Tab-separated table of C-alpha atoms and ligand atoms in Angstrom:
chain	number	residue	atom	x	y	z
A	25	MET	CA	134.658	28.726	116.122
A	26	SER	CA	134.197	24.958	116.556
A	27	LYS	CA	133.584	23.459	119.912
A	28	PHE	CA	136.971	21.775	119.804
A	29	LYS	CA	138.804	24.992	119.048
A	30	LEU	CA	137.036	26.827	121.834
A	31	ALA	CA	137.857	24.055	124.288
A	32	SER	CA	141.507	24.030	123.320
A	33	ARG	CA	141.645	27.799	123.579
A	34	ILE	CA	140.250	27.626	127.078
A	35	LYS	CA	142.692	24.861	127.868
A	36	GLY	CA	145.456	27.019	126.450
A	37	ILE	CA	144.470	29.904	128.697
A	38	ALA	CA	144.333	27.538	131.632
A	39	ILE	CA	147.836	26.322	130.815
A	40	VAL	CA	149.127	29.887	130.487
A	41	ALA	CA	147.488	30.728	133.807
A	42	ALA	CA	148.956	27.628	135.451
A	43	CYS	CA	152.387	28.531	134.097
A	44	SER	CA	152.229	32.041	135.447
A	45	VAL	CA	151.165	30.731	138.844
A	46	ALA	CA	154.105	28.331	138.738
A	47	GLY	CA	156.308	31.238	137.658
A	48	ALA	CA	155.118	33.331	140.568
A	49	LEU	CA	155.717	30.446	142.952
A	50	ALA	CA	159.205	29.992	141.523
A	51	LEU	CA	159.834	33.680	142.170
A	52	VAL	CA	158.612	33.384	145.738
A	53	SER	CA	160.763	30.395	146.480
A	54	SER	CA	163.972	31.600	144.866
A	55	GLY	CA	163.693	35.303	144.108
A	56	PRO	CA	163.974	38.555	145.994
A	57	ALA	CA	160.483	38.206	147.482
A	58	GLN	CA	162.046	36.036	150.148
A	59	ALA	CA	165.130	38.170	150.695
A	60	GLY	CA	163.692	40.114	153.616
A	61	GLU	CA	160.848	39.653	156.043
A	62	THR	CA	158.078	42.250	156.174
A	63	GLU	CA	158.523	45.295	158.361
A	64	VAL	CA	155.697	44.411	160.753
A	65	TYR	CA	157.194	40.959	161.306
A	66	THR	CA	160.665	42.375	161.930
A	67	ILE	CA	159.222	44.902	164.381
A	68	SER	CA	157.501	42.076	166.273
A	69	VAL	CA	160.791	40.178	166.496
A	70	GLY	CA	162.383	43.379	167.818
A	71	GLY	CA	159.604	43.548	170.411
A	72	LEU	CA	160.340	39.995	171.555
A	73	LEU	CA	164.044	40.823	171.812
A	74	TYR	CA	163.221	43.965	173.813
A	75	ASP	CA	161.264	41.752	176.190
A	76	LYS	CA	163.819	38.941	176.800
A	77	TRP	CA	166.377	38.663	174.020
A	78	TYR	CA	168.485	35.964	175.671
A	79	LYS	CA	165.553	33.538	175.629
A	80	ILE	CA	165.317	33.566	171.852
A	81	VAL	CA	168.829	34.041	170.440
A	82	ASP	CA	171.735	31.656	169.963
A	83	GLY	CA	174.192	34.187	171.450
A	84	THR	CA	175.878	34.164	174.852
A	85	VAL	CA	173.618	34.680	177.856
A	86	PRO	CA	175.244	37.150	180.285
A	87	LYS	CA	175.660	36.048	183.893
A	88	LYS	CA	176.713	39.221	185.679
A	89	THR	CA	174.669	42.348	186.278
A	90	HIS	CA	174.805	44.812	183.357
A	91	PRO	CA	177.631	47.332	184.013
A	92	SER	CA	175.301	50.269	183.197
A	93	TYR	CA	172.556	49.103	185.546
A	94	GLY	CA	174.006	51.350	188.204
A	95	ASP	CA	173.534	51.237	191.943
A	96	LYS	CA	170.069	52.792	192.102
A	97	GLY	CA	168.257	49.610	191.103
A	98	LYS	CA	167.455	46.562	193.214
A	99	LYS	CA	167.826	43.895	190.538
A	100	SER	CA	170.896	41.885	189.657
A	101	GLY	CA	172.070	39.215	187.239
A	102	LYS	CA	171.092	38.513	183.645
A	103	GLY	CA	167.649	40.103	183.987
A	104	THR	CA	169.359	43.501	184.053
A	105	TRP	CA	170.343	42.877	180.416
A	106	ARG	CA	166.685	42.945	179.301
A	107	CYS	CA	165.899	46.228	177.512
A	108	LYS	CA	162.657	46.403	179.439
A	109	GLU	CA	164.448	46.247	182.799
A	110	CYS	CA	166.094	49.623	182.205
A	111	HIS	CA	163.602	51.232	179.816
A	112	GLY	CA	160.245	49.837	180.986
A	113	TRP	CA	157.159	48.268	179.420
A	114	ASP	CA	155.847	51.760	178.754
A	115	TYR	CA	159.220	52.634	177.187
A	116	LYS	CA	159.466	55.606	179.564
A	117	GLY	CA	162.092	54.343	182.010
A	118	LYS	CA	162.345	56.460	185.161
A	119	ASP	CA	159.635	58.794	183.855
A	120	GLY	CA	157.051	56.040	183.584
A	121	VAL	CA	155.780	53.126	185.663
A	122	TYR	CA	159.370	52.336	186.740
A	123	ALA	CA	159.635	55.745	188.415
A	124	LYS	CA	159.196	53.785	191.635
A	125	GLY	CA	158.968	50.232	192.922
A	126	SER	CA	161.201	47.201	192.630
A	127	HIS	CA	162.064	47.909	188.975
A	128	TYR	CA	163.266	51.470	189.533
A	129	SER	CA	166.706	51.911	187.964
A	130	GLY	CA	166.850	55.664	187.377
A	131	ILE	CA	167.439	55.178	183.653
A	132	LYS	CA	165.658	57.216	181.024
A	133	GLY	CA	163.194	55.844	178.507
A	134	ILE	CA	163.425	55.324	174.760
A	135	ARG	CA	160.429	57.410	173.687
A	136	GLY	CA	162.864	60.035	172.379
A	137	SER	CA	164.125	57.501	169.839
A	138	ALA	CA	160.706	56.796	168.295
A	139	GLY	CA	160.860	57.793	164.643
A	140	LYS	CA	164.670	58.031	164.616
A	141	ASP	CA	166.848	56.424	161.955
A	142	PRO	CA	167.118	52.701	162.870
A	143	LYS	CA	170.822	52.802	161.930
A	144	ALA	CA	171.490	55.403	164.625
A	145	ILE	CA	169.528	53.305	167.130
A	146	ALA	CA	171.485	50.177	166.174
A	147	ALA	CA	174.679	52.138	166.927
A	148	ILE	CA	173.320	52.980	170.415
A	149	ILE	CA	172.634	49.293	171.097
A	150	ARG	CA	176.231	48.510	170.141
A	151	ASP	CA	177.717	51.464	172.106
A	152	LYS	CA	179.813	51.268	175.305
A	153	THR	CA	176.877	52.047	177.599
A	154	HIS	CA	174.941	49.104	176.219
A	155	GLY	CA	177.747	46.701	175.443
A	156	TYR	CA	175.740	44.227	173.363
A	157	THR	CA	178.434	42.543	171.305
A	158	LYS	CA	178.112	40.124	168.405
A	159	ASP	CA	178.536	37.359	170.964
A	160	HIS	CA	175.184	38.437	172.394
A	161	LEU	CA	173.202	39.644	169.399
A	162	THR	CA	173.757	39.340	165.645
A	163	ASP	CA	173.510	42.419	163.415
A	164	LYS	CA	170.160	41.126	162.180
A	165	GLU	CA	168.847	40.953	165.740
A	166	VAL	CA	170.176	44.420	166.558
A	167	ASN	CA	168.507	45.765	163.408
A	168	ALA	CA	165.186	44.224	164.443
A	169	LEU	CA	165.514	45.829	167.882
A	170	ALA	CA	166.328	49.175	166.268
A	171	LEU	CA	163.301	48.932	163.980
A	172	PHE	CA	161.114	48.143	166.978
A	173	VAL	CA	162.466	51.171	168.875
A	174	SER	CA	161.990	53.424	165.844
A	175	LYS	CA	158.605	52.226	164.606
A	176	GLY	CA	157.110	49.767	167.083
A	177	GLN	CA	156.685	51.669	170.334
A	178	TYR	CA	153.149	52.467	171.395
A	179	ASP	CA	152.502	55.834	172.948
A	180	MET	CA	151.252	54.109	176.094
A	181	ASP	CA	149.928	57.261	177.766
A	182	LYS	CA	147.473	57.602	174.893
A	183	TYR	CA	146.191	54.059	175.494
A	184	ILE	CA	146.515	53.314	179.217
A	185	ASP	CA	145.844	55.700	182.084
A	186	SER	CA	149.161	55.790	183.929
A	187	LYS	CA	147.449	56.178	187.316
A	188	THR	CA	144.275	54.080	187.166
A	189	LYS	CA	145.566	51.532	184.555
A	190	ALA	CA	142.246	51.984	182.708
A	191	VAL	CA	142.652	50.858	179.099
A	192	LYS	CA	141.101	52.839	176.250
A	193	GLY	CA	139.477	49.752	174.816
A	194	ASP	CA	135.964	48.344	174.521
A	195	ALA	CA	135.789	44.999	176.345
A	196	GLU	CA	132.609	43.955	174.545
A	197	LYS	CA	134.266	44.469	171.163
A	198	GLY	CA	137.367	42.643	172.367
A	199	LYS	CA	135.460	39.544	173.480
A	200	PRO	CA	135.055	37.860	170.038
A	201	TYR	CA	138.744	38.502	169.339
A	202	TYR	CA	139.788	37.002	172.651
A	203	GLU	CA	137.507	33.997	172.138
A	204	THR	CA	138.742	33.264	168.621
A	205	MET	CA	142.407	34.219	168.957
A	206	CYS	CA	143.434	33.601	172.560
A	207	SER	CA	141.111	31.010	174.109
A	208	LYS	CA	142.585	27.921	172.365
A	209	CYS	CA	145.678	28.412	174.488
A	210	HIS	CA	144.382	30.333	177.489
A	211	GLY	CA	140.796	29.084	177.818
A	212	LEU	CA	137.604	31.152	177.536
A	213	ASP	CA	138.131	32.237	181.137
A	214	GLY	CA	141.894	32.840	180.758
A	215	LYS	CA	142.652	30.169	183.343
A	216	LYS	CA	143.817	27.307	181.154
A	217	VAL	CA	147.381	27.817	182.173
A	218	LYS	CA	150.787	26.289	181.698
A	219	ASP	CA	152.977	27.743	184.468
A	220	MET	CA	151.316	31.120	184.543
A	221	LYS	CA	148.515	32.564	186.633
A	222	ALA	CA	145.214	33.635	185.027
A	223	VAL	CA	145.475	36.024	182.062
A	224	ALA	CA	143.444	38.647	183.960
A	225	TYR	CA	145.921	38.568	186.825
A	226	TYR	CA	148.644	39.830	184.485
A	227	SER	CA	146.565	42.206	182.385
A	228	ASN	CA	145.215	43.981	185.473
A	229	LYS	CA	148.582	44.114	187.185
A	230	ASN	CA	150.602	45.312	184.230
A	231	PRO	CA	148.501	46.305	181.198
A	232	TRP	CA	151.577	47.915	179.538
A	233	GLU	CA	153.438	44.614	179.576
A	234	ILE	CA	150.459	42.655	178.288
A	235	LEU	CA	149.840	45.131	175.450
A	236	HIS	CA	153.503	44.678	174.511
A	237	LYS	CA	153.099	40.892	174.616
A	238	ILE	CA	149.807	40.802	172.682
A	239	ALA	CA	151.499	42.879	169.989
A	240	ASN	CA	154.768	40.955	169.821
A	241	GLY	CA	154.097	37.549	171.398
A	242	GLN	CA	155.646	35.814	174.383
A	243	PRO	CA	159.383	35.041	174.001
A	244	ALA	CA	160.119	31.362	173.330
A	245	GLU	CA	156.423	30.413	173.437
A	246	ALA	CA	153.895	29.700	170.680
A	247	MET	CA	151.921	32.870	171.443
A	248	PRO	CA	151.690	34.834	168.174
A	249	ALA	CA	152.373	38.510	167.508
A	250	MET	CA	149.190	40.422	166.735
A	251	ARG	CA	150.523	43.874	165.915
A	252	ILE	CA	149.302	43.446	162.330
A	253	LEU	CA	145.847	44.316	163.739
A	254	ASP	CA	144.725	47.886	164.411
A	255	ASP	CA	145.938	49.249	167.730
A	256	GLN	CA	142.303	49.687	168.763
A	257	ILE	CA	141.612	45.957	168.393
A	258	LEU	CA	144.586	45.118	170.612
A	259	LEU	CA	143.266	47.570	173.205
A	260	ASP	CA	139.786	46.003	172.996
A	261	ILE	CA	141.306	42.528	173.567
A	262	LEU	CA	143.357	43.849	176.484
A	263	ALA	CA	140.269	45.525	177.979
A	264	TYR	CA	138.288	42.290	177.676
A	265	SER	CA	141.087	40.221	179.190
A	266	MET	CA	140.956	42.477	182.250
A	267	THR	CA	137.314	41.527	182.859
A	268	LEU	CA	138.091	37.785	183.158
A	269	PRO	CA	138.489	36.074	186.545
A	270	LYS	CA	141.816	37.016	188.129
A	271	GLU	CA	142.369	33.653	189.753
B	325	LIG	C1	171.406	48.244	182.161
B	325	LIG	C2	170.536	49.274	181.668
B	325	LIG	C3	170.203	49.312	180.203
B	325	LIG	C4	169.757	48.271	179.426
B	325	LIG	C5	169.550	46.839	179.788
B	325	LIG	C6	169.468	48.851	178.134
B	325	LIG	N1	169.739	50.185	178.136
B	325	LIG	FE1	169.339	51.489	176.648
B	325	LIG	N2	170.077	53.017	177.762
B	325	LIG	C7	170.633	52.882	179.016
B	325	LIG	C8	171.146	54.165	179.465
B	325	LIG	C9	171.850	54.430	180.769
B	325	LIG	C10	170.850	55.078	178.425
B	325	LIG	C11	171.145	56.556	178.411
B	325	LIG	C12	172.483	56.756	177.803
B	325	LIG	C13	172.870	58.212	177.731
B	325	LIG	O1	172.071	59.070	178.093
B	325	LIG	O2	173.969	58.439	177.281
B	325	LIG	C14	170.192	54.319	177.378
B	325	LIG	C15	169.712	54.863	176.201
B	325	LIG	C16	169.061	54.153	175.195
B	325	LIG	C17	168.516	54.731	173.993
B	325	LIG	C18	168.493	56.205	173.655
B	325	LIG	C19	167.475	56.852	174.557
B	325	LIG	C20	166.686	57.994	173.994
B	325	LIG	O3	166.979	59.128	174.351
B	325	LIG	O4	165.756	57.740	173.227
B	325	LIG	C21	167.966	53.708	173.268
B	325	LIG	C22	167.240	53.801	171.936
B	325	LIG	C23	168.197	52.498	174.005
B	325	LIG	N3	168.854	52.808	175.164
B	325	LIG	C24	167.785	51.243	173.576
B	325	LIG	C25	168.020	50.067	174.291
B	325	LIG	C26	167.672	48.743	173.814
B	325	LIG	C27	167.003	48.428	172.487
B	325	LIG	C28	168.044	47.864	174.778
B	325	LIG	C29	168.000	46.367	174.752
B	325	LIG	C30	168.735	45.720	173.684
B	325	LIG	C31	168.589	48.649	175.875
B	325	LIG	N4	168.566	49.964	175.538
B	325	LIG	C32	169.000	48.107	177.067
B	325	LIG	C33	170.653	51.747	179.780
B	325	LIG	C34	170.208	50.504	179.372
B	326	LIG	C1	149.428	29.462	170.650
B	326	LIG	C2	149.067	29.642	172.040
B	326	LIG	C3	148.814	31.054	172.511
B	326	LIG	C4	147.969	32.008	171.996
B	326	LIG	C5	147.129	31.938	170.735
B	326	LIG	C6	148.018	33.101	172.910
B	326	LIG	N1	148.862	32.831	173.942
B	326	LIG	FE1	149.251	34.010	175.536
B	326	LIG	N2	150.698	32.719	176.151
B	326	LIG	C7	150.929	31.487	175.618
B	326	LIG	C8	151.955	30.801	176.386
B	326	LIG	C9	152.474	29.398	176.134
B	326	LIG	C10	152.341	31.701	177.391
B	326	LIG	C11	153.399	31.468	178.489
B	326	LIG	C12	152.757	30.573	179.512
B	326	LIG	C13	153.579	30.265	180.726
B	326	LIG	O1	154.685	30.805	180.862
B	326	LIG	O2	153.069	29.520	181.558
B	326	LIG	C14	151.517	32.890	177.230
B	326	LIG	C15	151.552	33.989	178.066
B	326	LIG	C16	150.555	34.939	178.140
B	326	LIG	C17	150.389	35.899	179.202
B	326	LIG	C18	151.276	36.028	180.435
B	326	LIG	C19	152.415	36.916	180.102
B	326	LIG	C20	153.404	37.094	181.241
B	326	LIG	O3	153.324	38.109	181.911
B	326	LIG	O4	154.269	36.241	181.387
B	326	LIG	C21	149.285	36.633	178.897
B	326	LIG	C22	148.681	37.743	179.729
B	326	LIG	C23	148.767	36.153	177.638
B	326	LIG	N3	149.563	35.137	177.203
B	326	LIG	C24	147.658	36.662	176.985
B	326	LIG	C25	147.255	36.275	175.712
B	326	LIG	C26	146.218	36.934	174.952
B	326	LIG	C27	145.403	38.104	175.441
B	326	LIG	C28	146.137	36.282	173.752
B	326	LIG	C29	145.287	36.614	172.566
B	326	LIG	C30	145.468	37.951	172.038
B	326	LIG	C31	147.099	35.193	173.791
B	326	LIG	N4	147.760	35.237	174.971
B	326	LIG	C32	147.272	34.263	172.772
B	326	LIG	C33	150.284	30.939	174.539
B	326	LIG	C34	149.383	31.593	173.729
């Protein structure tokens, strides 16, 4: 084979390769690959909605207390429409951290719905007890919530001691993750704040909430969802964040 022929063959291969890359890109930009987001992403969106849906949707923000909030709880107003207000950061409602204190509402948790068919969970969110209409949440948002409830709940008792709040994570292992993934926004000491107090203030006070937020992000803020990482890494980051200065 002459040099020229070899070169043009290589060129030919390069052109074929370039074409198939272009083809793949064309598929990505127009084809089914874009039709749906990945499951882990959708779960993280569901987690944000569970936290404070009315901060991140275009739908109507309720003004009055949720009709199912009942008279056992001390809260009122739109906050009672947050899933977490009735069902808790540990997803255990009256059987978890919200068994007492200012967030007690006497309502059960959602642990029993882990693993259930998301369609059945979506129907619960739309039922009379819940009363989330299409004015509040679109079907897509309800489906994300349902996927979160079915597949995104952590079994918090496995990860956080419900009495001592000790986290089953290794702070030393969490440090490089915190430094590389959190410190740009929060500072190496967790004190580079916007409106909030130090990171360690929150993680020590409510490790369940902060695990939820590390996994799913902070509603309406740039903080990313990290649930793509192994649960153990999130626990290590949480454990490290608890060792930082609290104020
Ligand atoms: C104002 C309080 C309140 C709010 C807010 C609330 N729920 Fe509920 N939820 C209830 C009550 C009460 C029940 C129990 C209904 C029953 O037993 O018939 C329930 C039950 C459930 C269940 C079934 C529980 C089980 O056995 O696993 C799921 C799932 C659920 N809610 C999800 C959600 C989601 C998701 C949100 C947020 C979009 C939400 N809830 C917001 C009061 C609330
Ligand atoms: C892109 C920036 C960004 C990154 C990265 C980021 N955060 Fe945040 N985080 C925020 C912002 C913004 C807020 C809301 C601040 C406010 O309300 O003042 C927030 C809120 C928080 C809160 C307070 C939550 C509450 O109770 O309201 C904690 C704790 C926290 N982040 C921890 C972390 C940890 C741990 C990491 C790394 C795993 C991380 N953040 C990564 C931007 C970020």
